[in-house]
mmCIF file of C-alpha atoms and ligand atoms in Angstrom:
data_model
loop_
_atom_site.group_PDB
_atom_site.id
_atom_site.type_symbol
_atom_site.label_atom_id
_atom_site.label_comp_id
_atom_site.label_asym_id
_atom_site.label_seq_id
_atom_site.Cartn_x
_atom_site.Cartn_y
_atom_site.Cartn_z
ATOM 1 C CA MET X 15 89.478 38.826 8.378
ATOM 2 C CA GLN X 16 91.479 36.798 10.827
ATOM 3 C CA LEU X 17 90.792 36.699 14.553
ATOM 4 C CA TYR X 18 93.683 35.698 16.795
ATOM 5 C CA ALA X 19 91.888 34.353 19.807
ATOM 6 C CA HIS X 20 91.148 31.490 22.163
ATOM 7 C CA PRO X 21 87.569 30.290 22.721
ATOM 8 C CA PHE X 22 87.887 30.233 26.541
ATOM 9 C CA SER X 23 89.136 33.824 26.866
ATOM 10 C CA SER X 24 86.530 36.260 28.119
ATOM 11 C CA TYR X 25 87.837 39.209 26.036
ATOM 12 C CA CYS X 26 87.789 36.984 22.952
ATOM 13 C CA GLN X 27 84.216 35.920 23.662
ATOM 14 C CA LYS X 28 83.250 39.589 23.872
ATOM 15 C CA VAL X 29 84.308 40.056 20.224
ATOM 16 C CA LEU X 30 82.967 36.644 19.129
ATOM 17 C CA ILE X 31 79.487 37.726 20.249
ATOM 18 C CA ALA X 32 79.666 40.741 17.913
ATOM 19 C CA LEU X 33 80.904 38.601 15.003
ATOM 20 C CA TYR X 34 78.329 35.831 15.535
ATOM 21 C CA GLU X 35 75.393 38.213 16.081
ATOM 22 C CA ASN X 36 75.888 39.774 12.671
ATOM 23 C CA GLY X 37 77.076 36.604 10.907
ATOM 24 C CA ILE X 38 80.395 38.174 9.920
ATOM 25 C CA PRO X 39 82.769 35.611 8.379
ATOM 26 C CA PHE X 40 86.314 35.382 9.712
ATOM 27 C CA GLU X 41 89.165 32.923 9.944
ATOM 28 C CA TRP X 42 90.111 31.608 13.373
ATOM 29 C CA ARG X 43 93.790 31.937 14.260
ATOM 30 C CA MET X 44 93.872 29.764 17.360
ATOM 31 C CA LEU X 45 96.174 30.989 20.122
ATOM 32 C CA SER X 46 97.240 27.819 21.857
ATOM 33 C CA PRO X 47 100.505 26.006 22.540
ATOM 34 C CA ASP X 48 99.548 23.501 19.776
ATOM 35 C CA HIS X 49 99.892 26.244 17.154
ATOM 36 C CA ALA X 50 103.395 27.646 17.552
ATOM 37 C CA ASP X 51 103.284 29.264 14.091
ATOM 38 C CA VAL X 52 100.142 31.218 14.983
ATOM 39 C CA LEU X 53 101.640 32.294 18.316
ATOM 40 C CA ALA X 54 104.714 33.600 16.499
ATOM 41 C CA GLU X 55 102.596 35.561 13.980
ATOM 42 C CA TYR X 56 100.566 37.037 16.827
ATOM 43 C CA ALA X 57 103.651 38.083 18.817
ATOM 44 C CA ALA X 58 105.027 39.793 15.716
ATOM 45 C CA LEU X 59 101.739 41.598 15.005
ATOM 46 C CA TRP X 60 101.031 42.647 18.595
ATOM 47 C CA PRO X 61 104.029 42.476 20.905
ATOM 48 C CA LEU X 62 101.823 43.181 23.942
ATOM 49 C CA GLN X 63 100.119 39.822 23.230
ATOM 50 C CA ARG X 64 96.711 40.625 24.640
ATOM 51 C CA MET X 65 93.995 38.746 22.809
ATOM 52 C CA PRO X 66 91.870 39.138 20.767
ATOM 53 C CA LEU X 67 93.557 40.699 17.753
ATOM 54 C CA LEU X 68 91.660 41.263 14.513
ATOM 55 C CA VAL X 69 93.486 41.547 11.198
ATOM 56 C CA ASP X 70 91.509 42.907 8.260
ATOM 57 C CA GLY X 71 93.224 43.244 4.900
ATOM 58 C CA GLY X 72 96.570 43.648 6.619
ATOM 59 C CA ARG X 73 95.283 46.182 9.165
ATOM 60 C CA SER X 74 95.684 45.125 12.801
ATOM 61 C CA VAL X 75 92.956 46.127 15.223
ATOM 62 C CA MET X 76 93.526 45.531 18.909
ATOM 63 C CA GLU X 77 91.486 45.993 22.105
ATOM 64 C CA SER X 78 88.099 44.288 22.273
ATOM 65 C CA SER X 79 85.977 47.477 22.455
ATOM 66 C CA ILE X 80 87.882 49.037 19.549
ATOM 67 C CA ILE X 81 87.515 45.848 17.503
ATOM 68 C CA ILE X 82 83.743 45.974 18.016
ATOM 69 C CA GLU X 83 83.641 49.667 17.082
ATOM 70 C CA TYR X 84 85.736 48.792 14.010
ATOM 71 C CA LEU X 85 83.229 46.090 13.031
ATOM 72 C CA ASP X 86 80.392 48.609 13.467
ATOM 73 C CA THR X 87 82.143 50.962 11.054
ATOM 74 C CA HIS X 88 83.618 48.594 8.462
ATOM 75 C CA HIS X 89 81.521 45.396 8.663
ATOM 76 C CA ARG X 90 78.141 46.719 9.718
ATOM 77 C CA GLY X 91 75.343 44.223 10.334
ATOM 78 C CA ALA X 92 71.764 44.184 11.592
ATOM 79 C CA VAL X 93 72.829 44.796 15.195
ATOM 80 C CA ARG X 94 74.522 48.178 15.663
ATOM 81 C CA TRP X 95 77.064 48.138 18.472
ATOM 82 C CA ILE X 96 77.172 51.889 19.182
ATOM 83 C CA PRO X 97 73.990 53.953 18.869
ATOM 84 C CA GLN X 98 73.911 56.910 16.503
ATOM 85 C CA ASP X 99 72.650 59.274 19.192
ATOM 86 C CA PRO X 100 75.718 60.740 20.972
ATOM 87 C CA ASP X 101 74.217 60.551 24.468
ATOM 88 C CA ALA X 102 73.015 56.983 23.962
ATOM 89 C CA ALA X 103 76.502 56.150 22.647
ATOM 90 C CA LEU X 104 78.061 57.565 25.822
ATOM 91 C CA GLU X 105 75.856 55.334 27.947
ATOM 92 C CA VAL X 106 76.879 52.261 25.933
ATOM 93 C CA ARG X 107 80.566 53.146 26.216
ATOM 94 C CA MET X 108 80.229 53.827 29.944
ATOM 95 C CA MET X 109 78.584 50.437 30.549
ATOM 96 C CA ASP X 110 81.273 48.763 28.408
ATOM 97 C CA ARG X 111 83.915 50.346 30.664
ATOM 98 C CA PHE X 112 81.933 49.327 33.765
ATOM 99 C CA PHE X 113 81.939 45.637 32.770
ATOM 100 C CA ASP X 114 85.597 45.565 31.710
ATOM 101 C CA ASN X 115 86.982 47.579 34.622
ATOM 102 C CA TYR X 116 84.735 46.692 37.535
ATOM 103 C CA VAL X 117 83.513 43.154 36.766
ATOM 104 C CA ARG X 118 86.047 41.526 34.430
ATOM 105 C CA THR X 119 89.196 42.975 36.030
ATOM 106 C CA PRO X 120 88.381 41.829 39.600
ATOM 107 C CA MET X 121 87.138 38.483 38.225
ATOM 108 C CA GLN X 122 90.457 37.981 36.412
ATOM 109 C CA GLY X 123 92.385 39.028 39.527
ATOM 110 C CA ILE X 124 90.730 36.211 41.476
ATOM 111 C CA VAL X 125 91.315 33.711 38.659
ATOM 112 C CA LEU X 126 94.971 34.639 38.199
ATOM 113 C CA ASP X 127 95.659 34.330 41.917
ATOM 114 C CA HIS X 128 94.974 30.594 41.549
ATOM 115 C CA ILE X 129 97.905 30.312 39.126
ATOM 116 C CA ARG X 130 100.359 31.744 41.648
ATOM 117 C CA ALA X 131 102.490 29.553 43.867
ATOM 118 C CA PRO X 132 100.922 29.399 47.356
ATOM 119 C CA ALA X 133 103.676 31.617 48.798
ATOM 120 C CA GLN X 134 103.000 34.279 46.148
ATOM 121 C CA ARG X 135 99.220 34.502 46.680
ATOM 122 C CA ASP X 136 97.843 38.040 46.963
ATOM 123 C CA VAL X 137 95.373 37.665 49.837
ATOM 124 C CA SER X 138 94.534 41.342 50.191
ATOM 125 C CA GLY X 139 94.328 41.840 46.395
ATOM 126 C CA VAL X 140 91.778 39.012 46.193
ATOM 127 C CA ALA X 141 89.797 40.427 49.126
ATOM 128 C CA ASP X 142 89.713 43.823 47.353
ATOM 129 C CA ALA X 143 88.603 42.147 44.117
ATOM 130 C CA ARG X 144 85.743 40.386 45.931
ATOM 131 C CA LYS X 145 84.678 43.646 47.576
ATOM 132 C CA LEU X 146 84.679 45.417 44.208
ATOM 133 C CA LEU X 147 82.592 42.627 42.659
ATOM 134 C CA GLU X 148 80.060 42.929 45.497
ATOM 135 C CA THR X 149 79.771 46.680 44.933
ATOM 136 C CA SER X 150 79.535 46.230 41.154
ATOM 137 C CA TYR X 151 76.821 43.580 41.426
ATOM 138 C CA ARG X 152 74.776 45.768 43.794
ATOM 139 C CA TRP X 153 75.099 48.850 41.583
ATOM 140 C CA LEU X 154 74.251 46.840 38.477
ATOM 141 C CA ASP X 155 71.136 45.416 40.096
ATOM 142 C CA GLY X 156 69.776 48.939 40.449
ATOM 143 C CA ALA X 157 70.916 49.972 36.961
ATOM 144 C CA LEU X 158 69.106 46.978 35.430
ATOM 145 C CA ALA X 159 65.727 47.685 37.035
ATOM 146 C CA ARG X 160 63.114 47.797 34.251
ATOM 147 C CA ARG X 161 65.818 47.261 31.610
ATOM 148 C CA GLU X 162 66.364 44.236 29.370
ATOM 149 C CA TRP X 163 69.927 45.016 28.233
ATOM 150 C CA ALA X 164 72.783 47.003 29.733
ATOM 151 C CA ALA X 165 71.982 50.275 27.969
ATOM 152 C CA ALA X 166 68.584 51.733 27.158
ATOM 153 C CA GLY X 167 68.592 51.387 23.370
ATOM 154 C CA GLY X 168 68.843 47.570 23.060
ATOM 155 C CA PHE X 169 71.565 44.933 22.704
ATOM 156 C CA SER X 170 74.918 46.720 22.233
ATOM 157 C CA LEU X 171 78.670 46.732 22.765
ATOM 158 C CA ALA X 172 77.922 46.910 26.512
ATOM 159 C CA ASP X 173 76.174 43.511 26.419
ATOM 160 C CA CYS X 174 79.098 41.982 24.499
ATOM 161 C CA ALA X 175 81.287 43.142 27.409
ATOM 162 C CA ALA X 176 78.782 42.027 30.037
ATOM 163 C CA ALA X 177 78.137 38.462 28.891
ATOM 164 C CA PRO X 178 81.537 36.801 29.447
ATOM 165 C CA SER X 179 82.489 39.035 32.378
ATOM 166 C CA LEU X 180 79.345 38.189 34.372
ATOM 167 C CA PHE X 181 79.534 34.570 33.225
ATOM 168 C CA TYR X 182 82.973 34.011 34.766
ATOM 169 C CA ALA X 183 82.503 36.456 37.661
ATOM 170 C CA ASP X 184 79.564 34.401 38.917
ATOM 171 C CA TRP X 185 81.811 31.316 38.859
ATOM 172 C CA VAL X 186 84.448 32.881 41.123
ATOM 173 C CA HIS X 187 82.171 35.089 43.249
ATOM 174 C CA PRO X 188 78.522 33.981 42.961
ATOM 175 C CA ILE X 189 75.934 36.707 42.483
ATOM 176 C CA ASP X 190 73.733 36.956 45.580
ATOM 177 C CA PRO X 191 70.266 35.474 44.812
ATOM 178 C CA ALA X 192 68.784 38.676 46.278
ATOM 179 C CA LEU X 193 70.194 40.562 43.250
ATOM 180 C CA ALA X 194 67.462 39.200 41.016
ATOM 181 C CA ASN X 195 67.971 41.740 38.213
ATOM 182 C CA VAL X 196 71.632 40.789 37.755
ATOM 183 C CA ARG X 197 70.932 37.069 37.875
ATOM 184 C CA ALA X 198 68.078 37.384 35.361
ATOM 185 C CA TYR X 199 70.281 39.518 33.082
ATOM 186 C CA ARG X 200 73.050 36.890 33.195
ATOM 187 C CA SER X 201 70.454 34.259 32.196
ATOM 188 C CA ARG X 202 69.170 36.437 29.336
ATOM 189 C CA LEU X 203 72.734 36.830 28.074
ATOM 190 C CA LEU X 204 73.260 33.046 28.215
ATOM 191 C CA ALA X 205 70.078 32.562 26.182
ATOM 192 C CA ARG X 206 71.277 34.918 23.441
ATOM 193 C CA PRO X 207 72.309 32.548 20.573
ATOM 194 C CA ALA X 208 75.587 34.333 19.785
ATOM 195 C CA PHE X 209 76.794 34.060 23.385
ATOM 196 C CA ALA X 210 75.394 30.518 23.779
ATOM 197 C CA ARG X 211 77.542 29.559 20.775
ATOM 198 C CA ALA X 212 80.667 31.118 22.312
ATOM 199 C CA VAL X 213 79.978 29.331 25.612
ATOM 200 C CA ASP X 214 79.511 26.005 23.790
ATOM 201 C CA GLU X 215 82.732 26.427 21.834
ATOM 202 C CA ALA X 216 84.572 27.055 25.103
ATOM 203 C CA ARG X 217 83.136 24.020 26.933
ATOM 204 C CA PRO X 218 86.046 21.673 26.054
ATOM 205 C CA TYR X 219 88.447 24.052 27.817
ATOM 206 C CA ARG X 220 86.677 24.282 31.178
ATOM 207 C CA LYS X 221 89.219 21.973 32.754
ATOM 208 C CA LEU X 222 91.753 24.798 32.216
ATOM 209 C CA PHE X 223 89.886 27.194 34.545
ATOM 210 C CA PRO X 224 92.447 27.757 37.316
ATOM 211 C CA PRO X 225 90.004 27.855 40.283
ATOM 212 C CA GLY X 226 88.147 24.826 38.850
ATOM 213 C CA ALA X 227 84.976 25.314 36.810
ATOM 214 C CA PRO X 228 81.632 24.635 38.506
ATOM 215 C CA ASP X 229 79.366 22.002 36.963
ATOM 216 C CA ARG X 230 77.000 24.572 35.444
ATOM 217 C CA ASP X 231 76.942 27.484 33.010
HETATM 218 N N1 GSH F 306 92.130 45.480 27.148
HETATM 219 C C1 GSH F 306 92.290 44.274 26.369
HETATM 220 C C2 GSH F 306 92.510 43.116 27.317
HETATM 221 C C3 GSH F 306 92.804 41.820 26.604
HETATM 222 C C4 GSH F 306 93.296 40.752 27.560
HETATM 223 O O1 GSH F 306 93.825 41.037 28.651
HETATM 224 N N2 GSH F 306 93.156 39.496 27.131
HETATM 225 C C5 GSH F 306 93.646 38.398 27.936
HETATM 226 C C6 GSH F 306 92.800 37.151 27.670
HETATM 227 S S1 GSH F 306 91.147 37.278 28.293
HETATM 228 C C7 GSH F 306 95.062 38.067 27.533
HETATM 229 O O2 GSH F 306 95.435 38.196 26.393
HETATM 230 N N3 GSH F 306 95.860 37.624 28.486
HETATM 231 C C8 GSH F 306 97.191 37.177 28.201
HETATM 232 C C9 GSH F 306 98.171 37.688 29.198
HETATM 233 O O3 GSH F 306 97.750 38.374 30.144
HETATM 234 O O4 GSH F 306 99.356 37.396 29.028
HETATM 235 C C10 GSH F 306 91.046 44.088 25.475
HETATM 236 O O5 GSH F 306 90.000 44.685 25.748
HETATM 237 O O6 GSH F 306 91.143 43.391 24.455
#
C-alpha cells in the first residue's frame, strides 16, 4: 500500500495512528514541494487533492474515516476501528464526525486565517470558530466523564480522529484548565505510542505552523 500524505497534516495523522497501531506496512508517498513527481501522481489519482490518499493494489481510497474503515475490512489488526455491534458502531462514527466537524474544522479555520493577507482576514469567521471550539470542548468534557476513550467500547476510529484534532486545537485555542476531562484525554492520546510516533515524525515541520507553534506538545 502507498499512503500519499504529509507528517504534519492532522487528517494524515488520523490515518497514521490506525496504521501504526496495527503495525500495517505501507510506503510513504511524501506530499511536499520537494517531490514534484509524487505531487503529480497524487493530483492525477485524486483531483480534489485532499490528503491522505491510500492506494492499495491500484485501488484508491480517499477520506480519512473511509480509509480507516477500509483498513478495518481489508487489513484487519489487533485493534478494531469500528465495533461489531451496530449501536456501538454508530457511537464511534458519531464521535468521529464530532471531532472532524466540530473540533478539526474550526481549528483549521483559525489556522488558515493566518495564511491570508491581513486585508483578507475573516474576523467574524475566526470568532465563530473559537465559539464553536468552546462549545465543543464543554460538551466533550461531559461526554468523557468516567470514560477513557471517545466511545464506550475502547480505542477506536473516534480516537484516531480525536488525537490530532485536539492536539492542534489546543495550540490555537487552549482548552480551559477547568475542563479536566478533555485535558486528561488529550494527554492520554499523546501517551498512546502510535500517536506519539506521529507527533514525533511531525516535529521537524512545526516551523510551518502558520500561527506559530507553541514550545510544547
Ligand atoms: N475530509 C477529508 C479532509 C482532508 C483534508 O482536508 N486534508 C487537508 C490536510 S489536513 C488537505 O489536504 N488540505 C489541502 C488543501 O486544502 O488544499 C478527510 O477526512 O480526509
